[in-house]
PDB file of N, CA, C and O in Angstrom:
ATOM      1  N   UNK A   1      91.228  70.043 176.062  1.00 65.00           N
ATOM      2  CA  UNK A   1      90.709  71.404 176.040  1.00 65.00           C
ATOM      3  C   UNK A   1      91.871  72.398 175.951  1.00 65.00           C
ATOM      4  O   UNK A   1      92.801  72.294 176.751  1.00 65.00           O
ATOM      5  N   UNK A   2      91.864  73.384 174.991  1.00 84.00           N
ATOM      6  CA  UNK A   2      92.972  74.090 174.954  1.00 84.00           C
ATOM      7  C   UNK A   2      92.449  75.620 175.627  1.00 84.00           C
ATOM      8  O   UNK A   2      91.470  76.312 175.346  1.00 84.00           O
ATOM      9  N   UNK A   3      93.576  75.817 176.654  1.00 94.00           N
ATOM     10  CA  UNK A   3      93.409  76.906 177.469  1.00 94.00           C
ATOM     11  C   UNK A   3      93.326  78.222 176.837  1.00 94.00           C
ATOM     12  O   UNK A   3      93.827  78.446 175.734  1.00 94.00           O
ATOM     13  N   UNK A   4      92.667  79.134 177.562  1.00 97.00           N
ATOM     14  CA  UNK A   4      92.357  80.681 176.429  1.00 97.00           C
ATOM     15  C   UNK A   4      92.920  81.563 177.996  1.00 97.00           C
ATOM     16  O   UNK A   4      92.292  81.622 179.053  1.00 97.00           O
ATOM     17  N   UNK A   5      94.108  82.093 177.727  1.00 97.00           N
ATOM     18  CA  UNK A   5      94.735  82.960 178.410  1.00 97.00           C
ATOM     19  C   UNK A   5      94.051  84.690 177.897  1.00 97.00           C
ATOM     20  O   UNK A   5      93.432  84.946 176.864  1.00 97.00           O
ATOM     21  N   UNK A   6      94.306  85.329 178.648  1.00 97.00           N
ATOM     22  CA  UNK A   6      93.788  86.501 177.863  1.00 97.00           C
ATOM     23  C   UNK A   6      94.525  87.583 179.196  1.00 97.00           C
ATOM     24  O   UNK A   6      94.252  87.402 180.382  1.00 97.00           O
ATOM     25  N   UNK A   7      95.559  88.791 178.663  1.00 97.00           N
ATOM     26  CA  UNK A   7      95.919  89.749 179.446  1.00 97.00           C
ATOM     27  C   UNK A   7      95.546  91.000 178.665  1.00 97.00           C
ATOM     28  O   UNK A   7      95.653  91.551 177.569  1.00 97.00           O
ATOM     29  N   UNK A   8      94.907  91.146 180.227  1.00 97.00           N
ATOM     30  CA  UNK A   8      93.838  92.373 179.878  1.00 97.00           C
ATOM     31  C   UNK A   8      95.056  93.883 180.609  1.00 97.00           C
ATOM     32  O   UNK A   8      95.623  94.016 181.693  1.00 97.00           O
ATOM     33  N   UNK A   9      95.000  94.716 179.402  1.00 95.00           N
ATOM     34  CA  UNK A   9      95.629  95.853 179.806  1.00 95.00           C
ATOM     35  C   UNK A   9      96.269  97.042 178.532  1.00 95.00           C
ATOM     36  O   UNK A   9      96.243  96.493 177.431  1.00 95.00           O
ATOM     37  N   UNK A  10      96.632  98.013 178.486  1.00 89.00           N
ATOM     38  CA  UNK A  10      96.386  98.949 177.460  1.00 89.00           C
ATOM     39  C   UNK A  10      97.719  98.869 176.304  1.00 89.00           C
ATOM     40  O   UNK A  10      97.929  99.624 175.355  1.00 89.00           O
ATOM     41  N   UNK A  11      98.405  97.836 176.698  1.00 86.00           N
ATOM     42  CA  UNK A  11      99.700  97.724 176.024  1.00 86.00           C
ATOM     43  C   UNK A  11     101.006  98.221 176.427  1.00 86.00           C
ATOM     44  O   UNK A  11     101.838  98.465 175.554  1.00 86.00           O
ATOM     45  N   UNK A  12     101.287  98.405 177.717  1.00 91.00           N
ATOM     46  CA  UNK A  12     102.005  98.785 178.340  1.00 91.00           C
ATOM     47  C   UNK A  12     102.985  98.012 178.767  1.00 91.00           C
ATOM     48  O   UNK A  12     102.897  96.785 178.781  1.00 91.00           O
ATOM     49  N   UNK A  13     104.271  98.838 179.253  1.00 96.00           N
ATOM     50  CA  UNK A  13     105.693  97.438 178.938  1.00 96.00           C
ATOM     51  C   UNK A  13     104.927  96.709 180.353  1.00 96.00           C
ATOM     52  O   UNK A  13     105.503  95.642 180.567  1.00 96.00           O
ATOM     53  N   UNK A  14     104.188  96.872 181.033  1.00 96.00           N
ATOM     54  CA  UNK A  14     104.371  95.586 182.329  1.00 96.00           C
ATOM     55  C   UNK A  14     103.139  94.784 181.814  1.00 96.00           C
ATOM     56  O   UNK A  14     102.786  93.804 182.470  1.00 96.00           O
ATOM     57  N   UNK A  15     102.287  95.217 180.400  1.00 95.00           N
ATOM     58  CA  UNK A  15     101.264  94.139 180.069  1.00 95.00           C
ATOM     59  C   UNK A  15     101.713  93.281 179.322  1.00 95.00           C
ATOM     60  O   UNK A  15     101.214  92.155 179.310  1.00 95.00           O
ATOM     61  N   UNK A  16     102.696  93.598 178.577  1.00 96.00           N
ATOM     62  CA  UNK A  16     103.826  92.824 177.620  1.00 96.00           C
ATOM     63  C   UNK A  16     104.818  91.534 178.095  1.00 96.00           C
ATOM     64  O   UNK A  16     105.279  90.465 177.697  1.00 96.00           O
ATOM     65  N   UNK A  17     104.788  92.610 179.442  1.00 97.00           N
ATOM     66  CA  UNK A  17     105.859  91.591 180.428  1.00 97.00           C
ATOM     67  C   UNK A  17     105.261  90.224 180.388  1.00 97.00           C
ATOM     68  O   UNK A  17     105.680  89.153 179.948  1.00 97.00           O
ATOM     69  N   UNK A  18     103.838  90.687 181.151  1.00 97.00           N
ATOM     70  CA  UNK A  18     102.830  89.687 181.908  1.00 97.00           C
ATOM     71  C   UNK A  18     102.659  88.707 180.805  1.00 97.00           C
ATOM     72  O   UNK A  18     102.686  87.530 181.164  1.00 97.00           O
ATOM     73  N   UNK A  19     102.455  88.989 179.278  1.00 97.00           N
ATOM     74  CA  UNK A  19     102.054  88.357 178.212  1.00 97.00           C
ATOM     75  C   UNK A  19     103.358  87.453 178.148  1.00 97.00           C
ATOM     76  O   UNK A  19     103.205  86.238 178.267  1.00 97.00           O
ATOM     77  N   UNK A  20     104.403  87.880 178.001  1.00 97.00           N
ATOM     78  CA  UNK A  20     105.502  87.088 177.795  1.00 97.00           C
ATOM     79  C   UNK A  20     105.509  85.979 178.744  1.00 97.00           C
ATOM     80  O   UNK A  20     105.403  84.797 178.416  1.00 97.00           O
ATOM     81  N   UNK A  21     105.647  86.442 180.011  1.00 98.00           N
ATOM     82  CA  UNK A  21     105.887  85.524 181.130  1.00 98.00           C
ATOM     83  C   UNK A  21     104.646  84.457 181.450  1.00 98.00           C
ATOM     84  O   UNK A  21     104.837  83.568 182.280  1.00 98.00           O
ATOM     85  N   UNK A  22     103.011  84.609 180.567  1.00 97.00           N
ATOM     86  CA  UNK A  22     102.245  83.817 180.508  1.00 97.00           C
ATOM     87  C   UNK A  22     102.466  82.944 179.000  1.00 97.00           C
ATOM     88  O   UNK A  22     101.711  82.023 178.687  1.00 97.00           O
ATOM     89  N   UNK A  23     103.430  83.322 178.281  1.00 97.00           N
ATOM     90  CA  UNK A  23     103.717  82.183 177.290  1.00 97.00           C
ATOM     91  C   UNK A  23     104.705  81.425 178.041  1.00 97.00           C
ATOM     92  O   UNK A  23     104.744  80.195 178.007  1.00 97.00           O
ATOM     93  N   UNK A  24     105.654  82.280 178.846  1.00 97.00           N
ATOM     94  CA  UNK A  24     107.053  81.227 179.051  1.00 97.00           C
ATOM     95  C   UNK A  24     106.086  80.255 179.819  1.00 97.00           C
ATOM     96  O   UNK A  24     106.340  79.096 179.488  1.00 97.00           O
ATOM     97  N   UNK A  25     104.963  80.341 180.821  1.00 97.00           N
ATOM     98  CA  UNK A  25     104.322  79.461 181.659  1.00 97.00           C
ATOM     99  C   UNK A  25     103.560  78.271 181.063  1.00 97.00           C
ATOM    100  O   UNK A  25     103.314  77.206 181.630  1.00 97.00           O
ATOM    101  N   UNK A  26     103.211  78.663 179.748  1.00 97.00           N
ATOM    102  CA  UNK A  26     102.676  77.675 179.047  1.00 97.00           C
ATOM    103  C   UNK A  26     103.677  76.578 178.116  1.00 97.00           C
ATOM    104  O   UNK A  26     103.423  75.407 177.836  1.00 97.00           O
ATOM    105  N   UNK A  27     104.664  77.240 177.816  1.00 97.00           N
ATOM    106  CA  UNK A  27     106.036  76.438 177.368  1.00 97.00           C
ATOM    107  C   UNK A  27     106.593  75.949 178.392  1.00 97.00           C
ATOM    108  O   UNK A  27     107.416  75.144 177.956  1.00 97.00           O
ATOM    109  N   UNK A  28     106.637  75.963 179.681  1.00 96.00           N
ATOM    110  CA  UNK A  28     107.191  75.386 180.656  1.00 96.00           C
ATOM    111  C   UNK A  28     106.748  74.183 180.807  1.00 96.00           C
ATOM    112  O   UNK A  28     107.489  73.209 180.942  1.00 96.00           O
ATOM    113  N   UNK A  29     105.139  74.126 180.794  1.00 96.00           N
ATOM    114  CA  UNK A  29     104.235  72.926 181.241  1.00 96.00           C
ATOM    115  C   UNK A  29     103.375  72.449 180.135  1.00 96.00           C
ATOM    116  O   UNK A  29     102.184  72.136 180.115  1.00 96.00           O
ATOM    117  N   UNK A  30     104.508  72.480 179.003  1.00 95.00           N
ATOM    118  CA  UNK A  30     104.314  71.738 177.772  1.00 95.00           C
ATOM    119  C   UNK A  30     102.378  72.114 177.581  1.00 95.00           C
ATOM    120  O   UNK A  30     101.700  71.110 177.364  1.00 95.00           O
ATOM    121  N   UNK A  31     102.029  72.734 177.620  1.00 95.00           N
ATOM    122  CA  UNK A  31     100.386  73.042 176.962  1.00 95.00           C
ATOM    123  C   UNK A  31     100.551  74.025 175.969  1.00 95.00           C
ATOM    124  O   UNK A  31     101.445  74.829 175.705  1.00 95.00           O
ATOM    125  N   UNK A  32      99.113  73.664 175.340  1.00 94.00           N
ATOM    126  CA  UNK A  32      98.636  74.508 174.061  1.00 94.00           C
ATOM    127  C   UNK A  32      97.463  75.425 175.070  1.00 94.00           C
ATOM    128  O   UNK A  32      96.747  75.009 175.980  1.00 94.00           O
ATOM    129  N   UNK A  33      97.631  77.087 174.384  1.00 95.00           N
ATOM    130  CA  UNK A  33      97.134  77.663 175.018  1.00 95.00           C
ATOM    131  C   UNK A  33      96.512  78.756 173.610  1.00 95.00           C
ATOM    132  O   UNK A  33      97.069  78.518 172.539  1.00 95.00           O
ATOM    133  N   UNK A  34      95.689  79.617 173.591  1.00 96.00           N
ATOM    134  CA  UNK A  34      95.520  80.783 173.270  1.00 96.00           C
ATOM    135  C   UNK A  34      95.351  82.091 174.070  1.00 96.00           C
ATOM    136  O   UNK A  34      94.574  82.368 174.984  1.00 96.00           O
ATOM    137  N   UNK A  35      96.556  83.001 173.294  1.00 96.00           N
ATOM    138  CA  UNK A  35      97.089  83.783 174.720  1.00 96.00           C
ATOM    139  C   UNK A  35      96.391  85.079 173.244  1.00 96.00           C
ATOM    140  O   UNK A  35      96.689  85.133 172.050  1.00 96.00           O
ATOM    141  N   UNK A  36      95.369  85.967 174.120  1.00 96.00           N
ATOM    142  CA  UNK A  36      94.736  87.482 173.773  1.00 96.00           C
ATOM    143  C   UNK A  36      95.197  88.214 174.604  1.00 96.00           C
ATOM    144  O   UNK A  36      95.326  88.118 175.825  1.00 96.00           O
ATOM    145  N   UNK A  37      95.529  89.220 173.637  1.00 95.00           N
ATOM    146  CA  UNK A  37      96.315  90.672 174.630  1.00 95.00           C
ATOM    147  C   UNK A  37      94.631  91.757 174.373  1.00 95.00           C
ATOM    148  O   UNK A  37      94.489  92.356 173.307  1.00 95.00           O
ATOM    149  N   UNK A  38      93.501  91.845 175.513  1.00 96.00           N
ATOM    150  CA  UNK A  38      92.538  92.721 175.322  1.00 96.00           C
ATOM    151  C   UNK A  38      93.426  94.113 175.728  1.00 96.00           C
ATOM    152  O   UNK A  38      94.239  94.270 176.639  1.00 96.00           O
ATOM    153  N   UNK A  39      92.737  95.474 174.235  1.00 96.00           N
ATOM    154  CA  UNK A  39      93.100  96.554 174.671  1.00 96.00           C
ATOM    155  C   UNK A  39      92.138  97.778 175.325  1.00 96.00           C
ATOM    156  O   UNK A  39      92.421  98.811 175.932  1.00 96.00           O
ATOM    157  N   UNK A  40      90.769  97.118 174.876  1.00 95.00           N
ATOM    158  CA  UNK A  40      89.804  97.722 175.227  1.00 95.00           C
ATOM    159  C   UNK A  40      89.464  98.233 176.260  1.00 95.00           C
ATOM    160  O   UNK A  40      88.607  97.602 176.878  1.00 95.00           O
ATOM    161  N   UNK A  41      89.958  99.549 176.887  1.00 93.00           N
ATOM    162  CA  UNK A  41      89.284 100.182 178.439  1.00 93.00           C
ATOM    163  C   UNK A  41      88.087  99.792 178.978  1.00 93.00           C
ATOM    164  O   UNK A  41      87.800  99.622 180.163  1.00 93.00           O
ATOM    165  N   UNK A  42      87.301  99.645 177.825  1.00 95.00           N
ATOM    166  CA  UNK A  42      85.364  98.769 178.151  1.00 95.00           C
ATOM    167  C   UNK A  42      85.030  97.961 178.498  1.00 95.00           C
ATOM    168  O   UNK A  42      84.225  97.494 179.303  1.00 95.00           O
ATOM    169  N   UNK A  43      86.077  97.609 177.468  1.00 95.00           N
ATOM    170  CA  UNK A  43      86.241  95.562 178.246  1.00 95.00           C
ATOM    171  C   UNK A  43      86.640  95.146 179.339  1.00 95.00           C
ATOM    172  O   UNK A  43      86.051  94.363 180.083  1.00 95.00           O
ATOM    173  N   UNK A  44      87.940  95.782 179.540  1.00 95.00           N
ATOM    174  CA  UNK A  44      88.290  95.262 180.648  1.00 95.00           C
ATOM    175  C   UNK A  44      87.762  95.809 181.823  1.00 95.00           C
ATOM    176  O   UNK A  44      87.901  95.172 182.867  1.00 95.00           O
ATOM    177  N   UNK A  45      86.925  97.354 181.828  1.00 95.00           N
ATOM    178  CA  UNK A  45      85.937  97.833 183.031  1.00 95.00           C
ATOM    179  C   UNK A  45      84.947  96.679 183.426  1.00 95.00           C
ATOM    180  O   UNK A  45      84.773  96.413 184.616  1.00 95.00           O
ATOM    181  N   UNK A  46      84.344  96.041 182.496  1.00 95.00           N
ATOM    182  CA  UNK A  46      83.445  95.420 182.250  1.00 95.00           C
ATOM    183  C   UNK A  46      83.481  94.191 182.892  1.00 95.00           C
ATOM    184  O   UNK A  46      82.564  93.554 183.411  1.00 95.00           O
ATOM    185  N   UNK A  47      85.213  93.825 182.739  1.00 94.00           N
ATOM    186  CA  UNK A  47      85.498  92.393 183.584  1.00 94.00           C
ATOM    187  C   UNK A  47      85.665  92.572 185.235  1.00 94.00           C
ATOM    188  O   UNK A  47      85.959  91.725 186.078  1.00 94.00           O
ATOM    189  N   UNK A  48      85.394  93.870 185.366  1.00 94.00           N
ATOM    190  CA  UNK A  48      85.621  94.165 186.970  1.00 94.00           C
ATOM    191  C   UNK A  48      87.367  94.471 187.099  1.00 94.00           C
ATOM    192  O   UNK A  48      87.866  94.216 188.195  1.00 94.00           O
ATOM    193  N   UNK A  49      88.330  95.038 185.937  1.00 95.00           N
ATOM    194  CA  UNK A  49      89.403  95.022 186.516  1.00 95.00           C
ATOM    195  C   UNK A  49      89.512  96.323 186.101  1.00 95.00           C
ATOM    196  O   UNK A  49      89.359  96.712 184.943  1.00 95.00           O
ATOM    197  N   UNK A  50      89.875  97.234 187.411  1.00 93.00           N
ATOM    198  CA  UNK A  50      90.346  98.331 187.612  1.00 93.00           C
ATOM    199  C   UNK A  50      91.683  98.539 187.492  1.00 93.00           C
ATOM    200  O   UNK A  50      91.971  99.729 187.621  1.00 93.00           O
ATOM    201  N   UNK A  51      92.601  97.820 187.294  1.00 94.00           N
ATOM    202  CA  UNK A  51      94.075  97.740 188.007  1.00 94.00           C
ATOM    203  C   UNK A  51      94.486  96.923 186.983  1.00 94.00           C
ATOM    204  O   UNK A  51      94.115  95.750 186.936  1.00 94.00           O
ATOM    205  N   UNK A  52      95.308  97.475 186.046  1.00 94.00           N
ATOM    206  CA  UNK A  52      95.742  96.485 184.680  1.00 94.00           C
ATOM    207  C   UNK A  52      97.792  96.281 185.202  1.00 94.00           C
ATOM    208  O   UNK A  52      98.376  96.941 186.061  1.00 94.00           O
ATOM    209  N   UNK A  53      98.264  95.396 184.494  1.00 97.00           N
ATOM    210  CA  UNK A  53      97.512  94.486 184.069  1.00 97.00           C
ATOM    211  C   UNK A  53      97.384  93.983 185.090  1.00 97.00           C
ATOM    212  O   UNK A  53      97.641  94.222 186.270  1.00 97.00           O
ATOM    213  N   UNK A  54      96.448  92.387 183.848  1.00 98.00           N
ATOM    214  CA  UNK A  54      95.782  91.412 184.943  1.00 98.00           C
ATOM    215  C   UNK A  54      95.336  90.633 183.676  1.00 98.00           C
ATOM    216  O   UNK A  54      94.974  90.960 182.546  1.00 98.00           O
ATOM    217  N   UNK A  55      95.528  89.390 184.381  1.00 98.00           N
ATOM    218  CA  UNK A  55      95.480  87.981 183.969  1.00 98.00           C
ATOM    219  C   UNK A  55      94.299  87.333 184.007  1.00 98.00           C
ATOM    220  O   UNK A  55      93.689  87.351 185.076  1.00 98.00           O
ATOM    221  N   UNK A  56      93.659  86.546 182.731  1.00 97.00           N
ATOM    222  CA  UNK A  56      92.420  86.362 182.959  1.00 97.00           C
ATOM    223  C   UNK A  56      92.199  84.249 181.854  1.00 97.00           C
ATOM    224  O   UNK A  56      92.205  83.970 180.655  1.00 97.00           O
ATOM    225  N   UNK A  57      92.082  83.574 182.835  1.00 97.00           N
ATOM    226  CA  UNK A  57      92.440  82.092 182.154  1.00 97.00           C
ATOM    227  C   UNK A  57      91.122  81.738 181.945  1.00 97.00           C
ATOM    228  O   UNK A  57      90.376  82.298 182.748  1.00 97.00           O
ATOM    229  N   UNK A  58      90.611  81.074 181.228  1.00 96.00           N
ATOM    230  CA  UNK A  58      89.374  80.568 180.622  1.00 96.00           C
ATOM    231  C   UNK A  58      88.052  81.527 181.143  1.00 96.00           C
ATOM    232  O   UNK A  58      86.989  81.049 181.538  1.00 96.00           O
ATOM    233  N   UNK A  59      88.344  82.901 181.058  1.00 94.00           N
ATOM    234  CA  UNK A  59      87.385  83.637 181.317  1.00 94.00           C
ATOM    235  C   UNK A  59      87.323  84.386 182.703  1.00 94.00           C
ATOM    236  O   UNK A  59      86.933  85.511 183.018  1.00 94.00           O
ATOM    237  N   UNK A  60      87.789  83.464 183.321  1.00 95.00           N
ATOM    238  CA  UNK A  60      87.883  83.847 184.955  1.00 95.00           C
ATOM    239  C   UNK A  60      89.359  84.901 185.265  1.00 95.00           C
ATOM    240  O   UNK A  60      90.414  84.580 184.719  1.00 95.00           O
ATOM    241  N   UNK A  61      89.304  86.069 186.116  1.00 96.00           N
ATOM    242  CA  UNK A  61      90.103  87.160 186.024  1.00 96.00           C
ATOM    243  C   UNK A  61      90.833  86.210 187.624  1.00 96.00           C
ATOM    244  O   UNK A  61      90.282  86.001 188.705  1.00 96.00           O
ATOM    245  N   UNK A  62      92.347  85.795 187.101  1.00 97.00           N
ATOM    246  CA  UNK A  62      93.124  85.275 188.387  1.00 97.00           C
ATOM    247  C   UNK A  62      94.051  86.131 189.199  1.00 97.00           C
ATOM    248  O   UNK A  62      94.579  85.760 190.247  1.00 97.00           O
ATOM    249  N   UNK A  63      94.277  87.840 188.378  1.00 97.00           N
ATOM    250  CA  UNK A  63      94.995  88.078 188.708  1.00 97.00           C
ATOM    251  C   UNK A  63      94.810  90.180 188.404  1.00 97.00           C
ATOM    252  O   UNK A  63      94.494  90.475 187.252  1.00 97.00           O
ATOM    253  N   UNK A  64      94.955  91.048 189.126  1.00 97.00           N
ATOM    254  CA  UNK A  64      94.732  92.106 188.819  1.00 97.00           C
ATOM    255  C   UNK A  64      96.312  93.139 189.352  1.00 97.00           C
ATOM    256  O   UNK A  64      97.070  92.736 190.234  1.00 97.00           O
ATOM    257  N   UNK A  65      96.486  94.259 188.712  1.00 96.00           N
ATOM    258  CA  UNK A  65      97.399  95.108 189.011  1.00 96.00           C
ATOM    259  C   UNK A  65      98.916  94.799 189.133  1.00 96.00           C
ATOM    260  O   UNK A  65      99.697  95.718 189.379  1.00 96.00           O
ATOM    261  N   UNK A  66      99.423  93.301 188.938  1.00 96.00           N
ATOM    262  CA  UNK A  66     100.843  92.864 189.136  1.00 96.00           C
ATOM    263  C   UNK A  66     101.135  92.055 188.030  1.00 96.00           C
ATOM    264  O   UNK A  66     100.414  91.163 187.582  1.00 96.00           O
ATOM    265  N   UNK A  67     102.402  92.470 187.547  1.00 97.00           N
ATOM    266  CA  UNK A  67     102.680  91.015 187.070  1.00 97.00           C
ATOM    267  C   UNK A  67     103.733  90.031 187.561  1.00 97.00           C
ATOM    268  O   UNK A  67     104.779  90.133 188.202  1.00 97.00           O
ATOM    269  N   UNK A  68     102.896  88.827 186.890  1.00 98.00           N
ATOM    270  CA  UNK A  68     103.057  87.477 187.569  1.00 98.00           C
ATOM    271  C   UNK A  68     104.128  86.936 186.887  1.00 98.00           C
ATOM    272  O   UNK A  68     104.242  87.012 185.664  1.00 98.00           O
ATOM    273  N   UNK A  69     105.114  86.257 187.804  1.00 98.00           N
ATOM    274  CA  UNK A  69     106.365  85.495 187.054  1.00 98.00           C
ATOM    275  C   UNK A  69     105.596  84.225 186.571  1.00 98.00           C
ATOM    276  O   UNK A  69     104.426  83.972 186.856  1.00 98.00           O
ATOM    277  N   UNK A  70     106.509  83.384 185.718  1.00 98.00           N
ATOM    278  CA  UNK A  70     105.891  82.341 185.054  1.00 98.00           C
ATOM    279  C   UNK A  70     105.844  81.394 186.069  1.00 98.00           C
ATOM    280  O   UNK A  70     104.849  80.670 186.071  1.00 98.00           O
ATOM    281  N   UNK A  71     106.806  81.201 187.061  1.00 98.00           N
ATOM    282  CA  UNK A  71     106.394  80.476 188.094  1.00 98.00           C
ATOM    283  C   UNK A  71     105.027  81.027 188.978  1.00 98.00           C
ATOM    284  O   UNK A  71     104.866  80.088 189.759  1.00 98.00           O
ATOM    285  N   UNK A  72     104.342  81.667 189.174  1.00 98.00           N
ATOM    286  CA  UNK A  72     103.558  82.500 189.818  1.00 98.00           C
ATOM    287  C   UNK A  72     102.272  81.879 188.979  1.00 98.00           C
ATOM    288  O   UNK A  72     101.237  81.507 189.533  1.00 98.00           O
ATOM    289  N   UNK A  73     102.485  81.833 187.680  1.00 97.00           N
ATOM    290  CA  UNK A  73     100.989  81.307 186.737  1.00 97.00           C
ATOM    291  C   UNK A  73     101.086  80.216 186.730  1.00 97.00           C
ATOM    292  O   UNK A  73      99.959  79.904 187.115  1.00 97.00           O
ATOM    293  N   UNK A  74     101.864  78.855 186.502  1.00 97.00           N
ATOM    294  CA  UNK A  74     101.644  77.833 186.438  1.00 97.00           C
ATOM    295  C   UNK A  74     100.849  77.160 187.542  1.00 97.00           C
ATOM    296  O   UNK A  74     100.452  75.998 187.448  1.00 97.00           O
ATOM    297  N   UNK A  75     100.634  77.939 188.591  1.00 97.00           N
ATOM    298  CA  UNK A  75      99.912  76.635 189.549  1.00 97.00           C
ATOM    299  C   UNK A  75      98.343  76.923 188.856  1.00 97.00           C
ATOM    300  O   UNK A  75      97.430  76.099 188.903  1.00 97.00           O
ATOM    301  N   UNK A  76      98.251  78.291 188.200  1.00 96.00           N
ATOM    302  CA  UNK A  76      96.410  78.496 187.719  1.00 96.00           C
ATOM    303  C   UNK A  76      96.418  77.680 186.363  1.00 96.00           C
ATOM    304  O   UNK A  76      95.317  77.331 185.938  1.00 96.00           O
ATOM    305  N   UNK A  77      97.403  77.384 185.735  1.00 95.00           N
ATOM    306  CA  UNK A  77      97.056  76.263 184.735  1.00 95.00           C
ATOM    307  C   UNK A  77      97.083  75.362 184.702  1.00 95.00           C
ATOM    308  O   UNK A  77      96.875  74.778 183.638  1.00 95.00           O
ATOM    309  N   UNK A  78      97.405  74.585 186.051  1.00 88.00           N
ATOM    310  CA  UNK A  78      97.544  72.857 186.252  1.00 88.00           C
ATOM    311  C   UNK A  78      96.453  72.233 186.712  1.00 88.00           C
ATOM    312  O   UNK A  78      96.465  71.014 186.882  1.00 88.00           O
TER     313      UNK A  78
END
C-alpha cells in the first residue's frame, strides 16, 4: 500500500519546511509515498484544522500548528 501524505497549509515557508522534512521521513525509511501540499482554506477548515501547518497521513490529520522534524514523523509511518 503506498502511503498518501498530504500537508495541509497556505504555502508558507514552515508548510514547505513540514513538506520537505515529510519527504526526508519517507527517504529515511526507504517507502513510497504520495506527498499533496493542500492550499485550500475550505479544505483544510473542513478537516478540522485550524492551526496550519499540519500533517495529514492516509487521511487521518496526525499533526496540527508545528512542524515536525523527520524524526518526529517516522514513528506515524511505521
Amino acid at each position: 500500500m503506498t502511503l498518501k501524505l498530504e500537508i495541509l497549509g497556505t504555502g508558507c515557508k514552515k508548510c514547505q519546511q513540514l513538506e520537505a522534512n515529510a519527504k526526508t521521513a519517507v527517504e529515511n525509511l526507504n517507502l513510497t509515498a504520495e506527498i499533496n501540499h493542500i492550499t485550500d482554506s475550505v479544505e483544510i477548515a473542513t478537516r478540522g484544522v485550524m492551526s496550519t501547518p499540519a500533517l495529514a497521513i492516509n487521511g487521518k490529520v496526525v499533526s496540527k500548528g508545528k512542524v515536525l522534524t523527520p524524526e518526529q514523523i517516522q514513528p506515524f509511518l511505521q
